[in-house]
Short mmCIF file of C-alpha atoms in Angstrom, two decimals:
data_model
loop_
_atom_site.label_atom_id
_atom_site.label_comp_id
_atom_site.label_asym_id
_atom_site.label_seq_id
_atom_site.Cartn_x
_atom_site.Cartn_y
_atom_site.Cartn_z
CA UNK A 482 50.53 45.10 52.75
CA UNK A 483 51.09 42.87 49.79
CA UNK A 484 52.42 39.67 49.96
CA UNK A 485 54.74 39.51 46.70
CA UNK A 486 54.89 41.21 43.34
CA UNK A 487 58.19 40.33 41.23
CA UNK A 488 56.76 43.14 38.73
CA UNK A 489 57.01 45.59 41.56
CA UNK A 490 61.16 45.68 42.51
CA UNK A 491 59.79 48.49 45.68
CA UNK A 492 57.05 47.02 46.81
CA UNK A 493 58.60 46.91 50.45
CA UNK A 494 58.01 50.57 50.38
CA UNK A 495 54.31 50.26 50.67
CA UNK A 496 54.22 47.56 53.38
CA UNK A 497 52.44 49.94 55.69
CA UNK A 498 51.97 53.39 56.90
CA UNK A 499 55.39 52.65 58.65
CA UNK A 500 56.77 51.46 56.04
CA UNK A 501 55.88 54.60 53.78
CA UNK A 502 56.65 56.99 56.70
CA UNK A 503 60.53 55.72 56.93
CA UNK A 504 60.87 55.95 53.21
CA UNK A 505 59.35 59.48 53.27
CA UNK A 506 61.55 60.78 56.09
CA UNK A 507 58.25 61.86 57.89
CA UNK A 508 55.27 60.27 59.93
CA UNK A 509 52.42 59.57 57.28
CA UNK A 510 49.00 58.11 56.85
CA UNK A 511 47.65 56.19 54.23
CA UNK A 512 44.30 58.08 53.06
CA UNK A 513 44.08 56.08 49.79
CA UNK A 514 46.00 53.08 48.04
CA UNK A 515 45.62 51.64 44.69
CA UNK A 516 46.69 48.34 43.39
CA UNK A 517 47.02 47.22 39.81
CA UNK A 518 49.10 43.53 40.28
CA UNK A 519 51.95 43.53 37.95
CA UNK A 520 51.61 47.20 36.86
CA UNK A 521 51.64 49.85 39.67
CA UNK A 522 50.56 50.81 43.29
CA UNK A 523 50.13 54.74 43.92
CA UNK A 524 49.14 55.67 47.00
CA UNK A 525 47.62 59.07 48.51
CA UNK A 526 49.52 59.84 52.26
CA UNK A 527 49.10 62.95 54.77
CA UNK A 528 51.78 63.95 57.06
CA UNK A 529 51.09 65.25 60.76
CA UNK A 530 49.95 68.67 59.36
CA UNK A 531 47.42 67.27 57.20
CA UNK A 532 49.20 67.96 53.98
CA UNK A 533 48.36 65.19 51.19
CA UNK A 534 51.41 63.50 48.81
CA UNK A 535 50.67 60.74 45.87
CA UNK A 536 53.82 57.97 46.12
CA UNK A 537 53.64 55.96 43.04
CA UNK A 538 55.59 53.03 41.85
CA UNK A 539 55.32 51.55 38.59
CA UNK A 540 56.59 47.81 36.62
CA UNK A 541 57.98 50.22 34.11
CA UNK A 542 60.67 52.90 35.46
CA UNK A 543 59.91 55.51 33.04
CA UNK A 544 56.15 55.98 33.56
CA UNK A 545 57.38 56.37 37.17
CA UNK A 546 59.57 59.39 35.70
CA UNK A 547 57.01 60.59 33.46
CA UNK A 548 54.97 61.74 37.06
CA UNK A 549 58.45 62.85 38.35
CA UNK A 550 58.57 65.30 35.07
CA UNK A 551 55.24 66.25 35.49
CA UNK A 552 55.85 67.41 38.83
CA UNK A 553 58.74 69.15 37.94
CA UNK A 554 56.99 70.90 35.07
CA UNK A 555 54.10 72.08 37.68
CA UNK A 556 57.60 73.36 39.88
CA UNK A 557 57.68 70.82 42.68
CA UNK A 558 60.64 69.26 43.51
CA UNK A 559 59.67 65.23 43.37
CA UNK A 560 61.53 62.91 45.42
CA UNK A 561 63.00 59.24 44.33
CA UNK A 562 62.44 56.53 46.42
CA UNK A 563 63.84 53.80 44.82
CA UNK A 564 64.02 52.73 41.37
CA UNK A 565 60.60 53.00 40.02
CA UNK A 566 59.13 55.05 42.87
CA UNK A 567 58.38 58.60 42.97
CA UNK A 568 56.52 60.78 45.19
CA UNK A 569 55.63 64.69 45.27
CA UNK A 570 53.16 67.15 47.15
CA UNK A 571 48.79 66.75 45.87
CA UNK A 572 49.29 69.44 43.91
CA UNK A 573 51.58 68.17 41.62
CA UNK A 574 49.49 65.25 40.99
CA UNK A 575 50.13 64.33 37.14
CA UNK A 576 45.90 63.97 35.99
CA UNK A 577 44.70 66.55 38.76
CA UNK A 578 47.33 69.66 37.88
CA UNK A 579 45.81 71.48 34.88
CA UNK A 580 42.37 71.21 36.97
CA UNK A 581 43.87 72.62 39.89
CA UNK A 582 45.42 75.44 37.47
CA UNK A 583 41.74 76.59 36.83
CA UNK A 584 40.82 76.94 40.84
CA UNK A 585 41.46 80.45 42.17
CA UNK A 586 43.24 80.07 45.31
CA UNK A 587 44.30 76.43 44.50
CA UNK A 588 47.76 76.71 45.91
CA UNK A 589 46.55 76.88 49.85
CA UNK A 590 43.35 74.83 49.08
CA UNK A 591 45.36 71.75 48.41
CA UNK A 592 47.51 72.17 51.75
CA UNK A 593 44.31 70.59 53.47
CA UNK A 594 41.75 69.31 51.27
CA UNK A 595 38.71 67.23 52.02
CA UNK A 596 39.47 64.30 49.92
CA UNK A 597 42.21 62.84 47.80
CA UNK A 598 42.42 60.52 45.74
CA UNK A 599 45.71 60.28 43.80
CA UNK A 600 45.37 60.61 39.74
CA UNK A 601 41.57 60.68 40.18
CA UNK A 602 40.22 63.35 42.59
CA UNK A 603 40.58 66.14 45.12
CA UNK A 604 38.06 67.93 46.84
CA UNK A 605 38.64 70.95 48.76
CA UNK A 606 36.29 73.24 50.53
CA UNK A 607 36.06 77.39 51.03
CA UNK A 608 33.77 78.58 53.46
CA UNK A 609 30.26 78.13 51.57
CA UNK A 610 31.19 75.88 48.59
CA UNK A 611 32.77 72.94 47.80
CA UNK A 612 35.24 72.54 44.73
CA UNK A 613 35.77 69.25 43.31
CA UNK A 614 38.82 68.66 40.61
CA UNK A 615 38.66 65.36 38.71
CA UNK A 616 39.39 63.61 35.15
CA UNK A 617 35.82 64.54 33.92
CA UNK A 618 32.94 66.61 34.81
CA UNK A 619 29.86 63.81 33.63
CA UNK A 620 28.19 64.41 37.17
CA UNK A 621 27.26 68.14 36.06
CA UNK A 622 24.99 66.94 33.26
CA UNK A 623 23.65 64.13 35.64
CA UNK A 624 22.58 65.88 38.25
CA UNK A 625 21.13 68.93 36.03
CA UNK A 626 19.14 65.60 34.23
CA UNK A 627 17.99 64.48 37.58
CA UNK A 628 16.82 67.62 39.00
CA UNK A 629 14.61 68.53 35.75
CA UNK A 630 12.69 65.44 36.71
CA UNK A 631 12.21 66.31 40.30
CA UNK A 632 15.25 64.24 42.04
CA UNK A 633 16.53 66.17 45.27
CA UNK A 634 20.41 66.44 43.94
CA UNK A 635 22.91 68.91 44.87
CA UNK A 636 23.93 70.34 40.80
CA UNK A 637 27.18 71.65 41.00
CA UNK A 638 28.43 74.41 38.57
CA UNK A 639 31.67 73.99 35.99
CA UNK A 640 34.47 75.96 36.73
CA UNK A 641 36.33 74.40 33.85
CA UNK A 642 35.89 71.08 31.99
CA UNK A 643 37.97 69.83 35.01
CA UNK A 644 36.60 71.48 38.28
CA UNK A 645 33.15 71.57 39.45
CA UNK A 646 31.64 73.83 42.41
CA UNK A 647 28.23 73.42 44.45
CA UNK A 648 26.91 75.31 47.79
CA UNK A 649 27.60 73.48 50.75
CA UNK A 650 24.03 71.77 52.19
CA UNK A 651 23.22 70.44 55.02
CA UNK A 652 24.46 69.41 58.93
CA UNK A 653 26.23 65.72 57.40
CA UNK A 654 25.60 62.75 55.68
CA UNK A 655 23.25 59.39 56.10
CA UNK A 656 26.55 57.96 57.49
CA UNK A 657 27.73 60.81 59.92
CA UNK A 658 23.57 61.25 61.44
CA UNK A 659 22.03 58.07 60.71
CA UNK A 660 18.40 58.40 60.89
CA UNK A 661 15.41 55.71 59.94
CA UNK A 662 13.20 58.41 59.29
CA UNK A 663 15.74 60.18 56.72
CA UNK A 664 16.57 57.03 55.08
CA UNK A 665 12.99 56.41 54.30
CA UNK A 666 13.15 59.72 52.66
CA UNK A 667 16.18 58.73 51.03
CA UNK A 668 14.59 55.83 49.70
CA UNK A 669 11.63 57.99 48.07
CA UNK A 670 14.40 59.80 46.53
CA UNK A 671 15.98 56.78 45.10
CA UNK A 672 12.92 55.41 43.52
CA UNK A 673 12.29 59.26 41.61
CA UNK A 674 15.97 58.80 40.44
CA UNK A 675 14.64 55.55 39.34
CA UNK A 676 11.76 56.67 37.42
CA UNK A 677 13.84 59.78 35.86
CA UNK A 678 13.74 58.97 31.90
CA UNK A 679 17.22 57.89 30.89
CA UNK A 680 17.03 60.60 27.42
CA UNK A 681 20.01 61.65 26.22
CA UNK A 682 22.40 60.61 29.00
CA UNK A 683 25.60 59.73 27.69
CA UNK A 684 25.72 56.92 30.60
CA UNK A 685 27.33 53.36 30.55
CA UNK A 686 25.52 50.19 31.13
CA UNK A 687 25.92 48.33 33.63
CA UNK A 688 26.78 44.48 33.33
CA UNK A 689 26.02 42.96 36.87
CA UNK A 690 28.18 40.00 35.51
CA UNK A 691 31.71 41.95 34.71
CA UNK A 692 31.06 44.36 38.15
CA UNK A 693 31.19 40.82 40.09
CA UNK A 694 34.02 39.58 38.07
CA UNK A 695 36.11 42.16 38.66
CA UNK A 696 35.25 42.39 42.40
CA UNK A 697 36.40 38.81 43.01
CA UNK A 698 39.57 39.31 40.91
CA UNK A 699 40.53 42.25 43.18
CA UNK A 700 40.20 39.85 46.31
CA UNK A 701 42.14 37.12 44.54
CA UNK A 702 45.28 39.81 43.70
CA UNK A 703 45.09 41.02 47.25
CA UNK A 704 44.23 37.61 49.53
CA UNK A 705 44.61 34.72 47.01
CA UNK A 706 43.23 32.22 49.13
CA UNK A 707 39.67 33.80 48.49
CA UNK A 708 40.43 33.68 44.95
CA UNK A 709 38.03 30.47 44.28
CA UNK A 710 35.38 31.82 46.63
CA UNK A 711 34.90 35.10 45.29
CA UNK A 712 34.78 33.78 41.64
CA UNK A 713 32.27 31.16 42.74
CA UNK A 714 29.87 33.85 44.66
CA UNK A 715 30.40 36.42 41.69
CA UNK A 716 29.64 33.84 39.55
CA UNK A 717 26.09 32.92 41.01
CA UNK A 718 25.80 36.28 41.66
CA UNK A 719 26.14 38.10 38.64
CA UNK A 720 23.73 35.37 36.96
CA UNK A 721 20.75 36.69 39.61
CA UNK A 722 21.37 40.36 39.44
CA UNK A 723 19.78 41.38 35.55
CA UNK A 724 16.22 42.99 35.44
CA UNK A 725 14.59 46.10 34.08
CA UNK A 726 16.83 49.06 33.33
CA UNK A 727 16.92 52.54 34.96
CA UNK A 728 19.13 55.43 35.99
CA UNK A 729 21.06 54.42 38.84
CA UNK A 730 23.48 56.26 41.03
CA UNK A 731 26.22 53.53 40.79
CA UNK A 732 28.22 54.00 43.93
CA UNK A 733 24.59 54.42 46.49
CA UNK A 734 25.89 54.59 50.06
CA UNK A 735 25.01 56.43 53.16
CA UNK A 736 27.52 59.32 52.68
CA UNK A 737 26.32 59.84 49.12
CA UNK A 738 22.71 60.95 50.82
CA UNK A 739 23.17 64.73 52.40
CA UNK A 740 20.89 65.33 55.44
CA UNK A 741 19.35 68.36 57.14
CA UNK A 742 16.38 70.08 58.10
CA UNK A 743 14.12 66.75 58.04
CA UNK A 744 15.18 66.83 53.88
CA UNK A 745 17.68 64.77 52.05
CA UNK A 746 19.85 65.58 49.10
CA UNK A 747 21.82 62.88 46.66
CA UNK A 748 25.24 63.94 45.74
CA UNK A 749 28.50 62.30 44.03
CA UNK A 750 27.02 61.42 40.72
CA UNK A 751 30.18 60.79 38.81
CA UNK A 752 29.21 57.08 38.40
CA UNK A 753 25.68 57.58 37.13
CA UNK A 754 24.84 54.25 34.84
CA UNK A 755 22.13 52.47 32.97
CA UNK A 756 21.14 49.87 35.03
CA UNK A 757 19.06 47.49 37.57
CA UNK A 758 17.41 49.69 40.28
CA UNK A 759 18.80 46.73 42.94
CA UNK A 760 22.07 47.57 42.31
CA UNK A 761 21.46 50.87 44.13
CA UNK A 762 19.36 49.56 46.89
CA UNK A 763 21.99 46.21 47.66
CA UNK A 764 25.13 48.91 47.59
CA UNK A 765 23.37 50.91 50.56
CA UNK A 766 22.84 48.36 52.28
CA UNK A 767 25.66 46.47 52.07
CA UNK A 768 27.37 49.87 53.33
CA UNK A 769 25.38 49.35 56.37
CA UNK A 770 22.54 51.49 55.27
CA UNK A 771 19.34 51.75 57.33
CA UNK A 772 16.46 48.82 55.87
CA UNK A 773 13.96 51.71 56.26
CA UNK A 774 15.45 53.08 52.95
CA UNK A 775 13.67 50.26 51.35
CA UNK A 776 10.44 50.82 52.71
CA UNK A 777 10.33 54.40 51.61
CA UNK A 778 11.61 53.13 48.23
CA UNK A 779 8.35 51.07 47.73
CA UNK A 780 6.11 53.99 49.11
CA UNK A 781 6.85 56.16 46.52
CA UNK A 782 6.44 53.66 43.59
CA UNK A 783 9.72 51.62 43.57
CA UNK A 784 9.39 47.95 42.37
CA UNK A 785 11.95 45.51 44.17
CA UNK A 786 13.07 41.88 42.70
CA UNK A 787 14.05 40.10 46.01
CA UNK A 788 16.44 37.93 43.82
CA UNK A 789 18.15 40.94 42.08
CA UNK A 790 18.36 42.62 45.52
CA UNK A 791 20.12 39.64 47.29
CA UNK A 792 22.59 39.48 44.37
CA UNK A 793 23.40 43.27 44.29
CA UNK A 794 23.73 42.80 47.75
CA UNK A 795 25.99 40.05 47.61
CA UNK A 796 27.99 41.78 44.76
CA UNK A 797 28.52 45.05 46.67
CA UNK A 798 29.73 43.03 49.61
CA UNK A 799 32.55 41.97 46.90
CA UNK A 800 32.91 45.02 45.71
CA UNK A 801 33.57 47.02 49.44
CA UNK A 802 35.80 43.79 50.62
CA UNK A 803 38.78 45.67 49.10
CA UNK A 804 38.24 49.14 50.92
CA UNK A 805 39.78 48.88 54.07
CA UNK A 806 43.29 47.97 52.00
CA UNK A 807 42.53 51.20 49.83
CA UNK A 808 41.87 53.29 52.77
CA UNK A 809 45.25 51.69 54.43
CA UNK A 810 43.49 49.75 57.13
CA UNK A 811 46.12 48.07 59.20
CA UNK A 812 43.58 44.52 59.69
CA UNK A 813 42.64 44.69 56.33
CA UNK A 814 43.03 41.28 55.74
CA UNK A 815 40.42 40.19 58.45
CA UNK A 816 37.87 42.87 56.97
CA UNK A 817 38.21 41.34 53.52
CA UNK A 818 37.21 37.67 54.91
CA UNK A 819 34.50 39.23 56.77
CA UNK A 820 33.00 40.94 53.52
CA UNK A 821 32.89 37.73 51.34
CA UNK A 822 31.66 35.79 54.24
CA UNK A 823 28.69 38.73 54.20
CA UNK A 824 28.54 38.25 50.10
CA UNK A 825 28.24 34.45 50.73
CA UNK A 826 24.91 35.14 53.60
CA UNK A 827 23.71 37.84 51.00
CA UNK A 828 22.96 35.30 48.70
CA UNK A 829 22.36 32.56 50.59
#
């Protein structure tokens, strides 16, 4: 999947889902893969029963080893792949275990869970909630902010400082049942988000400028050819994109908007930021989002800068162009030209 990486002595091993699958002694999918050049690539994989493993290889052997310990301490047996390269079950993940530890019934949850992303994230689902295990638990106090001002939100409840729980909700998402009409709702939603004070959230801020740099320097690692391109448009870009500061979701996309019933709820706050409203409305639409979100977005108040939007746009485009490697595509390549070719008519 990547070219070359002299940093990275078993890189070969993460060539493909092929690739990964005759390494692993077992037919595999790539759910999730992450890429830091010269440093590391861990990668989250499912075998033919569904069960998820993290494979991680890393430019120094003995933070490779340090997951293998971990593993062993949590009383899986890890497996060595080559000389930097380790891999063992989800549930041995190194950042996720003492999280899982605090989930009753954690042991079969993880055999199939909803999502995984390695050293970040797994969610997992019983029959009328959904548990979430993660680094940090900042989407609690979010959504609990949101809500006291009137924001539709699903607020999930701690378990621990690590693992969060809310009611299931709904019949999908935005992305699963598109509808214009629920968009437009979806939009109204937005713009009360929006007008939420920003009080004592302990929130980042957003800098439009270093979001678009570090887009285009995730093309350039992954298809260098783009390299100049993506600078250039993330450039122009994140010169356009400033204005007024709000709340903002910080990852808006149709299958962060829960639908059912003719009612909409906004979930996966764990990115929540100080920032411009467009950056919301250009990341839902550059997901493919229905336009109508922006007309209910104006209905209920929301004030749009056409430049800022066509910037945000043109960033998110940047900022998705490196999905379909994540997610393991096999034509990732392709998609990546095709997203900063949209960046480059965003802000055109």
């Amino acid at each position: 999947m990547i070219r070359f990486d002299d940093a990275l002595p078993d890189l070969g091993i993460f060539a493909g889902a092929d690739a990964l699958s005759q390494a692993l002694g077992r037919r595999v999918r790539i759910e999730r893969i992450r890429y830091k050049p010269g440093t590391s690539i861990v990668a989250a994989v499912r075998d033919e029963s569904g069960r998820p493993s993290w494979v991680l290889t890393h430019a120094d052997p003995a933070k490779a080893t340090n997951h293998e310990r971990a593993a062993l301490r949590a009383g899986a047996e890890p497996v060595r792949l080559g000389s930097a390269t380790v891999t063992g079950p989800a549930w041995a993940d190194r950042a996720l275990v003492a999280g899982l530890s605090d989930v009753a019934d954690a042991d079969r949850r993880t055999d199939a869970p909803l999502r995984y992303n390695p050293l970040r994230r797994m969610v997992m689902a019983t029959d009328s909630r959904v548990i979430k295990v993660s680094e940090g638990t900042q989407s609690v106090t979010a959504a609990q902010h949101l809500a006291d001002h009137g924001v539709s939100v699903i607020v999930p409840s701690l378990i621990s400082p690590r693992a969060t729980s809310a009611a299931w909700w709904g019949a999908g998402d935005l992305s699963e049942k598109p509808s214009a009409a629920l968009a437009r709702r979806a939009g109204q939603e937005l713009a009360a988000m929006h007008r939420a004070p920003i009080g004592k959230l302990r929130t980042p801020r957003t800098s439009p400028a270093r979001v678009a740099e570090r887009a285009a320097r995730a093309i350039h690692a992954l298809v260098p050819e783009l390299g100049d391109l993506a600078a250039r448009l993330a450039e122009t870009a994140g010169t356009m994109a400033g204005g007024r500061e709000v709340v903002v979701h910080g990852d808006f996309s149709p299958d962060q908007v829960l639908v059912g019933d003719g009612e909409v709820r906004l979930i996966d706050l764990d990115r929540v930021a100080i920032g411009a409203p467009e950056q919301d409305l250009g990341s839902f639409l550059a997901a493919g989002g229905d336009e109508e979100l922006l007309g209910g977005y104006i209905d209920a108040g929301g004030v749009v800068d056409p430049e800022a939007l066509r910037a945000w746009r043109a960033i998110s485009h940047l900022q998705k162009a490196v999905e379909p490697f994540r997610s393991g595509r096999p034509n990732w390549t392709a998609a990546v030209v095709a997203a900063v070719d949209d960046a480059l008519e965003a802000i055109a």
